Amino acid sequence: FHINQIVEKNKEDIIHAIISCECRKYPILKGILVMQTSENVQKVIEKVEKGSVAGAFKLLVQSEIIETKITAPMSLRRVAAFFKIWLYLSKKYRGSLRKLKYLEGINEASFCEMIEKLLSGNLRDYFIHRFSFQSFWNIYPLIPLIKETGTPILDFGCGYGHGSFILSQLFPPKNIFCMEKSYLKLFLTKNYFADTERICLDKISLLPFNDNFFSTIFSMDAFHIILSKLFLAKEFQRVLKTNGVLLLTHLPNAYGY
């Protein structure tokens, strides 16, 4: 990668910047490298280049919250259906504004308080009580192995950072790389659990690391939802050191979670 523009830097840490490879540009926003390819990310890049960091953050988070896939029905009721869709998107937009307002107070709210505002129902309860779930306990017996194997560590599909928090108690956070599709989850990971290296990747492609880079690859509750499992497995094999360890904990199947 080549650094095109640094907007803000704190000692050695890049906070806001634009970097590029041979094919495209990517923004670094609030310390998170955003390797997404959507049209919104191009707009984010333009705002970061102009120094409008707040506007870039708002656009990126809002687009993630509102994102939805709707196909208009081919029937005589298309007008009514369109109105229903408009109401739905309008509700999502108003909800995104509320959530952005909540994020402005992130320094005053605990993780549980923030999740209470951002999520609802079973999903909210799941992430609030994540540390006490039996499926999460799988990480603890593996701690001696992770200590022996060492860093750097890739936490693939890190979610809100519960696993990364445990890993950051064992190793310096800067030796842990969190990779996740959701920018918002990475933002909360950074603020609440672990100040690790963070990469937001919106689809499975070549992982942005050299061959034989990681000593440990850790993934909890993520691999089973990946469609291109074989491709990702080959990428894990490529970036993992010869004597490295790949840990896929808690792999649900069709029979239960």
PDB file of C-alpha atoms in Angstrom:
ATOM      1  CA  PHE A   1       0.000   0.000   0.000  1.00  0.00           C
ATOM      2  CA  HIS A   2       1.014   3.612  -0.590  1.00  0.00           C
ATOM      3  CA  ILE A   3      -0.010   6.487   1.697  1.00  0.00           C
ATOM      4  CA  ASN A   4      -1.590   9.208  -0.440  1.00  0.00           C
ATOM      5  CA  GLN A   5      -2.664  11.643   2.258  1.00  0.00           C
ATOM      6  CA  ILE A   6      -2.557  11.784   6.055  1.00  0.00           C
ATOM      7  CA  VAL A   7      -5.331  13.926   7.513  1.00  0.00           C
ATOM      8  CA  GLU A   8      -4.620  13.240  11.190  1.00  0.00           C
ATOM      9  CA  LYS A   9      -1.958  11.325  13.059  1.00  0.00           C
ATOM     10  CA  ASN A  10      -1.287  10.621  16.739  1.00  0.00           C
ATOM     11  CA  LYS A  11       2.406   9.844  17.148  1.00  0.00           C
ATOM     12  CA  GLU A  12       2.850   6.693  15.043  1.00  0.00           C
ATOM     13  CA  ASP A  13      -0.865   5.912  14.767  1.00  0.00           C
ATOM     14  CA  ILE A  14      -2.682   7.082  11.629  1.00  0.00           C
ATOM     15  CA  ILE A  15      -6.192   8.276  12.557  1.00  0.00           C
ATOM     16  CA  HIS A  16      -7.531   9.553   9.228  1.00  0.00           C
ATOM     17  CA  ALA A  17      -5.858   9.063   5.858  1.00  0.00           C
ATOM     18  CA  ILE A  18      -6.134   7.868   2.279  1.00  0.00           C
ATOM     19  CA  ILE A  19      -4.018   4.942   1.085  1.00  0.00           C
ATOM     20  CA  SER A  20      -3.944   3.155  -2.247  1.00  0.00           C
ATOM     21  CA  CYS A  21      -2.819   0.026  -4.019  1.00  0.00           C
ATOM     22  CA  GLU A  22      -2.389  -0.467  -7.757  1.00  0.00           C
ATOM     23  CA  CYS A  23      -6.139  -0.713  -8.378  1.00  0.00           C
ATOM     24  CA  ARG A  24      -7.963   1.685  -6.015  1.00  0.00           C
ATOM     25  CA  LYS A  25      -7.954   4.034  -3.023  1.00  0.00           C
ATOM     26  CA  TYR A  26      -9.078   3.180   0.512  1.00  0.00           C
ATOM     27  CA  PRO A  27      -9.872   5.465   3.478  1.00  0.00           C
ATOM     28  CA  ILE A  28      -8.585   5.100   7.013  1.00  0.00           C
ATOM     29  CA  LEU A  29     -11.309   6.562   9.223  1.00  0.00           C
ATOM     30  CA  LYS A  30     -10.947   6.810  13.011  1.00  0.00           C
ATOM     31  CA  GLY A  31      -8.054   4.348  12.842  1.00  0.00           C
ATOM     32  CA  ILE A  32      -9.978   1.753  10.812  1.00  0.00           C
ATOM     33  CA  LEU A  33      -8.859   0.759   7.319  1.00  0.00           C
ATOM     34  CA  VAL A  34     -11.990   0.517   5.159  1.00  0.00           C
ATOM     35  CA  MET A  35     -11.382  -1.911   2.282  1.00  0.00           C
ATOM     36  CA  GLN A  36     -14.894  -1.761   0.874  1.00  0.00           C
ATOM     37  CA  THR A  37     -15.796  -1.261  -2.771  1.00  0.00           C
ATOM     38  CA  SER A  38     -19.295   0.263  -2.626  1.00  0.00           C
ATOM     39  CA  GLU A  39     -20.219   3.645  -4.128  1.00  0.00           C
ATOM     40  CA  ASN A  40     -20.632   5.099  -0.644  1.00  0.00           C
ATOM     41  CA  VAL A  41     -16.984   4.385   0.159  1.00  0.00           C
ATOM     42  CA  GLN A  42     -15.929   6.510  -2.825  1.00  0.00           C
ATOM     43  CA  LYS A  43     -17.945   9.360  -1.317  1.00  0.00           C
ATOM     44  CA  VAL A  44     -16.282   8.682   2.049  1.00  0.00           C
ATOM     45  CA  ILE A  45     -12.871   8.965   0.363  1.00  0.00           C
ATOM     46  CA  GLU A  46     -13.822  12.334  -1.126  1.00  0.00           C
ATOM     47  CA  LYS A  47     -14.935  13.650   2.267  1.00  0.00           C
ATOM     48  CA  VAL A  48     -11.758  12.449   4.003  1.00  0.00           C
ATOM     49  CA  GLU A  49      -9.621  14.059   1.284  1.00  0.00           C
ATOM     50  CA  LYS A  50     -11.420  17.352   1.983  1.00  0.00           C
ATOM     51  CA  GLY A  51     -10.906  16.957   5.734  1.00  0.00           C
ATOM     52  CA  SER A  52     -14.606  16.364   6.444  1.00  0.00           C
ATOM     53  CA  VAL A  53     -14.029  13.448   8.823  1.00  0.00           C
ATOM     54  CA  ALA A  54     -17.334  13.856  10.681  1.00  0.00           C
ATOM     55  CA  GLY A  55     -19.230  13.808   7.381  1.00  0.00           C
ATOM     56  CA  ALA A  56     -17.341  10.700   6.238  1.00  0.00           C
ATOM     57  CA  PHE A  57     -18.109   8.881   9.500  1.00  0.00           C
ATOM     58  CA  LYS A  58     -21.786   9.808   9.318  1.00  0.00           C
ATOM     59  CA  LEU A  59     -22.048   8.608   5.710  1.00  0.00           C
ATOM     60  CA  LEU A  60     -20.310   5.293   6.372  1.00  0.00           C
ATOM     61  CA  VAL A  61     -22.279   4.402   9.519  1.00  0.00           C
ATOM     62  CA  GLN A  62     -25.596   5.609   8.127  1.00  0.00           C
ATOM     63  CA  SER A  63     -25.229   3.609   4.921  1.00  0.00           C
ATOM     64  CA  GLU A  64     -24.514   0.490   6.966  1.00  0.00           C
ATOM     65  CA  ILE A  65     -27.570   0.957   9.187  1.00  0.00           C
ATOM     66  CA  ILE A  66     -29.950   1.734   6.311  1.00  0.00           C
ATOM     67  CA  GLU A  67     -28.572  -0.874   3.898  1.00  0.00           C
ATOM     68  CA  THR A  68     -31.348  -3.155   2.666  1.00  0.00           C
ATOM     69  CA  LYS A  69     -32.279  -5.142  -0.425  1.00  0.00           C
ATOM     70  CA  ILE A  70     -35.833  -4.636  -1.720  1.00  0.00           C
ATOM     71  CA  THR A  71     -37.266  -5.601  -5.094  1.00  0.00           C
ATOM     72  CA  ALA A  72     -40.449  -3.838  -6.205  1.00  0.00           C
ATOM     73  CA  PRO A  73     -43.238  -6.378  -6.881  1.00  0.00           C
ATOM     74  CA  MET A  74     -44.390  -6.723 -10.486  1.00  0.00           C
ATOM     75  CA  SER A  75     -48.130  -6.280  -9.911  1.00  0.00           C
ATOM     76  CA  LEU A  76     -50.968  -3.744 -10.047  1.00  0.00           C
ATOM     77  CA  ARG A  77     -50.255  -2.890  -6.430  1.00  0.00           C
ATOM     78  CA  ARG A  78     -46.834  -1.467  -7.235  1.00  0.00           C
ATOM     79  CA  VAL A  79     -47.748   2.052  -6.089  1.00  0.00           C
ATOM     80  CA  ALA A  80     -48.941   0.790  -2.717  1.00  0.00           C
ATOM     81  CA  ALA A  81     -45.864  -1.399  -2.455  1.00  0.00           C
ATOM     82  CA  PHE A  82     -43.613   1.551  -3.297  1.00  0.00           C
ATOM     83  CA  PHE A  83     -45.283   3.660  -0.590  1.00  0.00           C
ATOM     84  CA  LYS A  84     -44.764   0.838   1.907  1.00  0.00           C
ATOM     85  CA  ILE A  85     -41.098   0.618   0.930  1.00  0.00           C
ATOM     86  CA  TRP A  86     -40.752   4.408   1.264  1.00  0.00           C
ATOM     87  CA  LEU A  87     -42.207   4.270   4.785  1.00  0.00           C
ATOM     88  CA  TYR A  88     -39.838   1.439   5.671  1.00  0.00           C
ATOM     89  CA  LEU A  89     -36.751   3.267   4.422  1.00  0.00           C
ATOM     90  CA  SER A  90     -37.927   6.496   6.052  1.00  0.00           C
ATOM     91  CA  LYS A  91     -38.173   4.679   9.372  1.00  0.00           C
ATOM     92  CA  LYS A  92     -34.690   3.203   8.857  1.00  0.00           C
ATOM     93  CA  TYR A  93     -33.310   6.669   8.064  1.00  0.00           C
ATOM     94  CA  ARG A  94     -34.804   8.219  11.219  1.00  0.00           C
ATOM     95  CA  GLY A  95     -33.447   5.287  13.199  1.00  0.00           C
ATOM     96  CA  SER A  96     -29.977   5.848  11.732  1.00  0.00           C
ATOM     97  CA  LEU A  97     -30.053   9.495  12.862  1.00  0.00           C
ATOM     98  CA  ARG A  98     -30.910   8.417  16.402  1.00  0.00           C
ATOM     99  CA  LYS A  99     -28.088   5.871  16.423  1.00  0.00           C
ATOM    100  CA  LEU A 100     -25.602   8.435  15.146  1.00  0.00           C
ATOM    101  CA  LYS A 101     -26.685  10.686  18.005  1.00  0.00           C
ATOM    102  CA  TYR A 102     -26.070   7.829  20.464  1.00  0.00           C
ATOM    103  CA  LEU A 103     -22.565   7.306  19.032  1.00  0.00           C
ATOM    104  CA  GLU A 104     -21.709  10.939  19.748  1.00  0.00           C
ATOM    105  CA  GLY A 105     -21.948  10.069  23.446  1.00  0.00           C
ATOM    106  CA  ILE A 106     -19.784   6.972  23.219  1.00  0.00           C
ATOM    107  CA  ASN A 107     -17.290   8.301  25.793  1.00  0.00           C
ATOM    108  CA  GLU A 108     -20.052   8.661  28.402  1.00  0.00           C
ATOM    109  CA  ALA A 109     -21.826   5.313  27.823  1.00  0.00           C
ATOM    110  CA  SER A 110     -20.761   1.806  28.757  1.00  0.00           C
ATOM    111  CA  PHE A 111     -20.729  -0.960  26.147  1.00  0.00           C
ATOM    112  CA  CYS A 112     -23.966  -2.430  27.525  1.00  0.00           C
ATOM    113  CA  GLU A 113     -25.661   0.972  27.514  1.00  0.00           C
ATOM    114  CA  MET A 114     -24.601   1.553  23.905  1.00  0.00           C
ATOM    115  CA  ILE A 115     -25.794  -1.876  22.733  1.00  0.00           C
ATOM    116  CA  GLU A 116     -29.121  -1.280  24.510  1.00  0.00           C
ATOM    117  CA  LYS A 117     -29.594   1.761  22.272  1.00  0.00           C
ATOM    118  CA  LEU A 118     -28.242   0.332  19.014  1.00  0.00           C
ATOM    119  CA  LEU A 119     -29.774  -3.158  19.010  1.00  0.00           C
ATOM    120  CA  SER A 120     -32.991  -4.827  20.133  1.00  0.00           C
ATOM    121  CA  GLY A 121     -34.448  -8.210  21.044  1.00  0.00           C
ATOM    122  CA  ASN A 122     -32.387 -11.397  21.148  1.00  0.00           C
ATOM    123  CA  LEU A 123     -29.470  -9.847  19.265  1.00  0.00           C
ATOM    124  CA  ARG A 124     -29.128  -7.115  21.884  1.00  0.00           C
ATOM    125  CA  ASP A 125     -29.202  -9.650  24.740  1.00  0.00           C
ATOM    126  CA  TYR A 126     -26.726 -11.926  22.938  1.00  0.00           C
ATOM    127  CA  PHE A 127     -24.021  -9.269  22.637  1.00  0.00           C
ATOM    128  CA  ILE A 128     -24.587  -7.817  26.100  1.00  0.00           C
ATOM    129  CA  HIS A 129     -24.153 -11.244  27.718  1.00  0.00           C
ATOM    130  CA  ARG A 130     -21.652 -12.629  25.191  1.00  0.00           C
ATOM    131  CA  PHE A 131     -18.918 -13.356  27.737  1.00  0.00           C
ATOM    132  CA  SER A 132     -21.245 -15.635  29.732  1.00  0.00           C
ATOM    133  CA  PHE A 133     -22.486 -17.694  26.756  1.00  0.00           C
ATOM    134  CA  GLN A 134     -21.297 -21.289  26.708  1.00  0.00           C
ATOM    135  CA  SER A 135     -20.304 -20.968  23.049  1.00  0.00           C
ATOM    136  CA  PHE A 136     -17.827 -18.239  24.052  1.00  0.00           C
ATOM    137  CA  TRP A 137     -16.106 -20.418  26.644  1.00  0.00           C
ATOM    138  CA  ASN A 138     -14.370 -22.371  23.863  1.00  0.00           C
ATOM    139  CA  ILE A 139     -11.636 -19.745  23.829  1.00  0.00           C
ATOM    140  CA  TYR A 140     -10.425 -20.367  27.383  1.00  0.00           C
ATOM    141  CA  PRO A 141      -8.999 -23.921  26.973  1.00  0.00           C
ATOM    142  CA  LEU A 142      -7.125 -22.651  23.895  1.00  0.00           C
ATOM    143  CA  ILE A 143      -5.291 -19.865  25.742  1.00  0.00           C
ATOM    144  CA  PRO A 144      -2.161 -21.984  26.496  1.00  0.00           C
ATOM    145  CA  LEU A 145      -1.914 -22.927  22.801  1.00  0.00           C
ATOM    146  CA  ILE A 146      -2.370 -19.317  21.691  1.00  0.00           C
ATOM    147  CA  LYS A 147       0.311 -18.206  24.167  1.00  0.00           C
ATOM    148  CA  GLU A 148       2.699 -20.809  22.813  1.00  0.00           C
ATOM    149  CA  THR A 149       2.050 -19.940  19.166  1.00  0.00           C
ATOM    150  CA  GLY A 150       2.212 -16.186  19.731  1.00  0.00           C
ATOM    151  CA  THR A 151       1.656 -13.194  17.470  1.00  0.00           C
ATOM    152  CA  PRO A 152       0.740 -11.707  15.099  1.00  0.00           C
ATOM    153  CA  ILE A 153      -2.869 -12.862  15.469  1.00  0.00           C
ATOM    154  CA  LEU A 154      -5.775 -12.448  13.044  1.00  0.00           C
ATOM    155  CA  ASP A 155      -9.236 -12.312  14.660  1.00  0.00           C
ATOM    156  CA  PHE A 156     -11.382 -12.927  11.597  1.00  0.00           C
ATOM    157  CA  GLY A 157     -15.051 -11.912  11.910  1.00  0.00           C
ATOM    158  CA  CYS A 158     -14.328 -10.301  15.260  1.00  0.00           C
ATOM    159  CA  GLY A 159     -17.837  -8.895  15.775  1.00  0.00           C
ATOM    160  CA  TYR A 160     -17.920  -6.360  18.594  1.00  0.00           C
ATOM    161  CA  GLY A 161     -14.525  -7.490  19.891  1.00  0.00           C
ATOM    162  CA  HIS A 162     -15.303  -9.900  22.726  1.00  0.00           C
ATOM    163  CA  GLY A 163     -12.694 -12.405  21.568  1.00  0.00           C
ATOM    164  CA  SER A 164     -10.179  -9.670  20.816  1.00  0.00           C
ATOM    165  CA  PHE A 165     -10.581  -8.413  24.377  1.00  0.00           C
ATOM    166  CA  ILE A 166      -9.448 -11.795  25.751  1.00  0.00           C
ATOM    167  CA  LEU A 167      -6.546 -11.906  23.291  1.00  0.00           C
ATOM    168  CA  SER A 168      -5.512  -8.343  24.205  1.00  0.00           C
ATOM    169  CA  GLN A 169      -5.068  -9.452  27.821  1.00  0.00           C
ATOM    170  CA  LEU A 170      -2.432 -11.916  26.615  1.00  0.00           C
ATOM    171  CA  PHE A 171      -0.583  -9.891  23.974  1.00  0.00           C
ATOM    172  CA  PRO A 172      -0.020  -6.236  22.976  1.00  0.00           C
ATOM    173  CA  PRO A 173      -3.166  -5.095  21.104  1.00  0.00           C
ATOM    174  CA  LYS A 174      -1.080  -3.810  18.185  1.00  0.00           C
ATOM    175  CA  ASN A 175      -0.070  -7.424  17.444  1.00  0.00           C
ATOM    176  CA  ILE A 176      -3.745  -8.365  16.946  1.00  0.00           C
ATOM    177  CA  PHE A 177      -5.538  -7.689  13.661  1.00  0.00           C
ATOM    178  CA  CYS A 178      -9.339  -7.508  13.779  1.00  0.00           C
ATOM    179  CA  MET A 179     -11.148  -8.102  10.504  1.00  0.00           C
ATOM    180  CA  GLU A 180     -14.904  -7.577  10.160  1.00  0.00           C
ATOM    181  CA  LYS A 181     -17.489  -6.649   7.524  1.00  0.00           C
ATOM    182  CA  SER A 182     -19.197  -4.073   9.755  1.00  0.00           C
ATOM    183  CA  TYR A 183     -17.444  -0.738  10.262  1.00  0.00           C
ATOM    184  CA  LEU A 184     -19.710   0.030  13.209  1.00  0.00           C
ATOM    185  CA  LYS A 185     -18.682  -3.155  15.023  1.00  0.00           C
ATOM    186  CA  LEU A 186     -15.008  -2.331  14.537  1.00  0.00           C
ATOM    187  CA  PHE A 187     -15.602   1.199  15.798  1.00  0.00           C
ATOM    188  CA  LEU A 188     -17.176  -0.151  18.995  1.00  0.00           C
ATOM    189  CA  THR A 189     -14.396  -2.749  19.322  1.00  0.00           C
ATOM    190  CA  LYS A 190     -11.831   0.054  19.267  1.00  0.00           C
ATOM    191  CA  ASN A 191     -13.664   2.150  21.838  1.00  0.00           C
ATOM    192  CA  TYR A 192     -14.690  -0.547  24.306  1.00  0.00           C
ATOM    193  CA  PHE A 193     -12.624  -3.707  24.093  1.00  0.00           C
ATOM    194  CA  ALA A 194      -9.254  -3.560  22.360  1.00  0.00           C
ATOM    195  CA  ASP A 195      -7.247  -0.912  20.502  1.00  0.00           C
ATOM    196  CA  THR A 196      -6.071  -3.425  17.914  1.00  0.00           C
ATOM    197  CA  GLU A 197      -5.275  -3.031  14.242  1.00  0.00           C
ATOM    198  CA  ARG A 198      -8.632  -2.954  12.408  1.00  0.00           C
ATOM    199  CA  ILE A 199      -9.637  -3.745   8.816  1.00  0.00           C
ATOM    200  CA  CYS A 200     -13.162  -3.465   7.429  1.00  0.00           C
ATOM    201  CA  LEU A 201     -13.581  -5.848   4.477  1.00  0.00           C
ATOM    202  CA  ASP A 202     -17.001  -6.066   2.830  1.00  0.00           C
ATOM    203  CA  LYS A 203     -16.489  -9.252   0.831  1.00  0.00           C
ATOM    204  CA  ILE A 204     -14.194 -12.241   0.816  1.00  0.00           C
ATOM    205  CA  SER A 205     -11.264 -11.505  -1.456  1.00  0.00           C
ATOM    206  CA  LEU A 206      -7.514 -11.817  -1.169  1.00  0.00           C
ATOM    207  CA  LEU A 207      -6.615 -11.003   2.416  1.00  0.00           C
ATOM    208  CA  PRO A 208      -4.383  -7.891   2.510  1.00  0.00           C
ATOM    209  CA  PHE A 209      -1.405  -9.646   4.105  1.00  0.00           C
ATOM    210  CA  ASN A 210       1.830 -11.203   2.911  1.00  0.00           C
ATOM    211  CA  ASP A 211       2.308 -14.959   2.777  1.00  0.00           C
ATOM    212  CA  ASN A 212       3.257 -16.608   6.101  1.00  0.00           C
ATOM    213  CA  PHE A 213       2.356 -13.488   8.089  1.00  0.00           C
ATOM    214  CA  PHE A 214       0.279 -14.759  11.035  1.00  0.00           C
ATOM    215  CA  SER A 215       1.280 -17.108  13.831  1.00  0.00           C
ATOM    216  CA  THR A 216      -2.354 -17.566  14.869  1.00  0.00           C
ATOM    217  CA  ILE A 217      -5.646 -17.181  13.017  1.00  0.00           C
ATOM    218  CA  PHE A 218      -8.656 -17.130  15.321  1.00  0.00           C
ATOM    219  CA  SER A 219     -12.301 -17.077  14.242  1.00  0.00           C
ATOM    220  CA  MET A 220     -15.312 -17.565  16.501  1.00  0.00           C
ATOM    221  CA  ASP A 221     -18.929 -17.790  15.268  1.00  0.00           C
ATOM    222  CA  ALA A 222     -17.984 -16.502  11.819  1.00  0.00           C
ATOM    223  CA  PHE A 223     -16.703 -19.181   9.428  1.00  0.00           C
ATOM    224  CA  HIS A 224     -20.073 -20.911   9.104  1.00  0.00           C
ATOM    225  CA  ILE A 225     -21.738 -17.823   7.587  1.00  0.00           C
ATOM    226  CA  ILE A 226     -19.090 -17.407   4.859  1.00  0.00           C
ATOM    227  CA  LEU A 227     -20.351 -18.569   1.462  1.00  0.00           C
ATOM    228  CA  SER A 228     -16.940 -19.021  -0.220  1.00  0.00           C
ATOM    229  CA  LYS A 229     -15.475 -21.231   2.514  1.00  0.00           C
ATOM    230  CA  LEU A 230     -12.940 -22.990   0.272  1.00  0.00           C
ATOM    231  CA  PHE A 231     -11.509 -19.714  -1.011  1.00  0.00           C
ATOM    232  CA  LEU A 232     -11.235 -18.308   2.509  1.00  0.00           C
ATOM    233  CA  ALA A 233      -9.614 -21.533   3.763  1.00  0.00           C
ATOM    234  CA  LYS A 234      -6.971 -21.223   1.043  1.00  0.00           C
ATOM    235  CA  GLU A 235      -6.352 -17.605   2.051  1.00  0.00           C
ATOM    236  CA  PHE A 236      -5.983 -18.660   5.691  1.00  0.00           C
ATOM    237  CA  GLN A 237      -3.450 -21.251   4.549  1.00  0.00           C
ATOM    238  CA  ARG A 238      -1.546 -18.651   2.537  1.00  0.00           C
ATOM    239  CA  VAL A 239      -1.187 -16.018   5.281  1.00  0.00           C
ATOM    240  CA  LEU A 240      -0.568 -18.525   8.102  1.00  0.00           C
ATOM    241  CA  LYS A 241       3.001 -19.444   8.999  1.00  0.00           C
ATOM    242  CA  THR A 242       4.110 -23.028   8.395  1.00  0.00           C
ATOM    243  CA  ASN A 243       4.046 -23.798  12.116  1.00  0.00           C
ATOM    244  CA  GLY A 244       1.083 -21.490  12.800  1.00  0.00           C
ATOM    245  CA  VAL A 245      -2.280 -22.445  14.281  1.00  0.00           C
ATOM    246  CA  LEU A 246      -5.770 -21.982  12.812  1.00  0.00           C
ATOM    247  CA  LEU A 247      -8.512 -21.949  15.456  1.00  0.00           C
ATOM    248  CA  LEU A 248     -12.140 -22.082  14.288  1.00  0.00           C
ATOM    249  CA  THR A 249     -14.177 -22.244  17.477  1.00  0.00           C
ATOM    250  CA  HIS A 250     -17.901 -22.939  17.659  1.00  0.00           C
ATOM    251  CA  LEU A 251     -19.011 -23.991  14.178  1.00  0.00           C
ATOM    252  CA  PRO A 252     -22.820 -24.315  14.162  1.00  0.00           C
ATOM    253  CA  ASN A 253     -24.572 -26.385  11.515  1.00  0.00           C
ATOM    254  CA  ALA A 254     -28.124 -27.007  10.309  1.00  0.00           C
ATOM    255  CA  TYR A 255     -28.919 -28.987  13.465  1.00  0.00           C
ATOM    256  CA  GLY A 256     -28.469 -26.144  15.885  1.00  0.00           C
ATOM    257  CA  TYR A 257     -26.519 -23.144  17.107  1.00  0.00           C
TER     258      TYR A 257
END
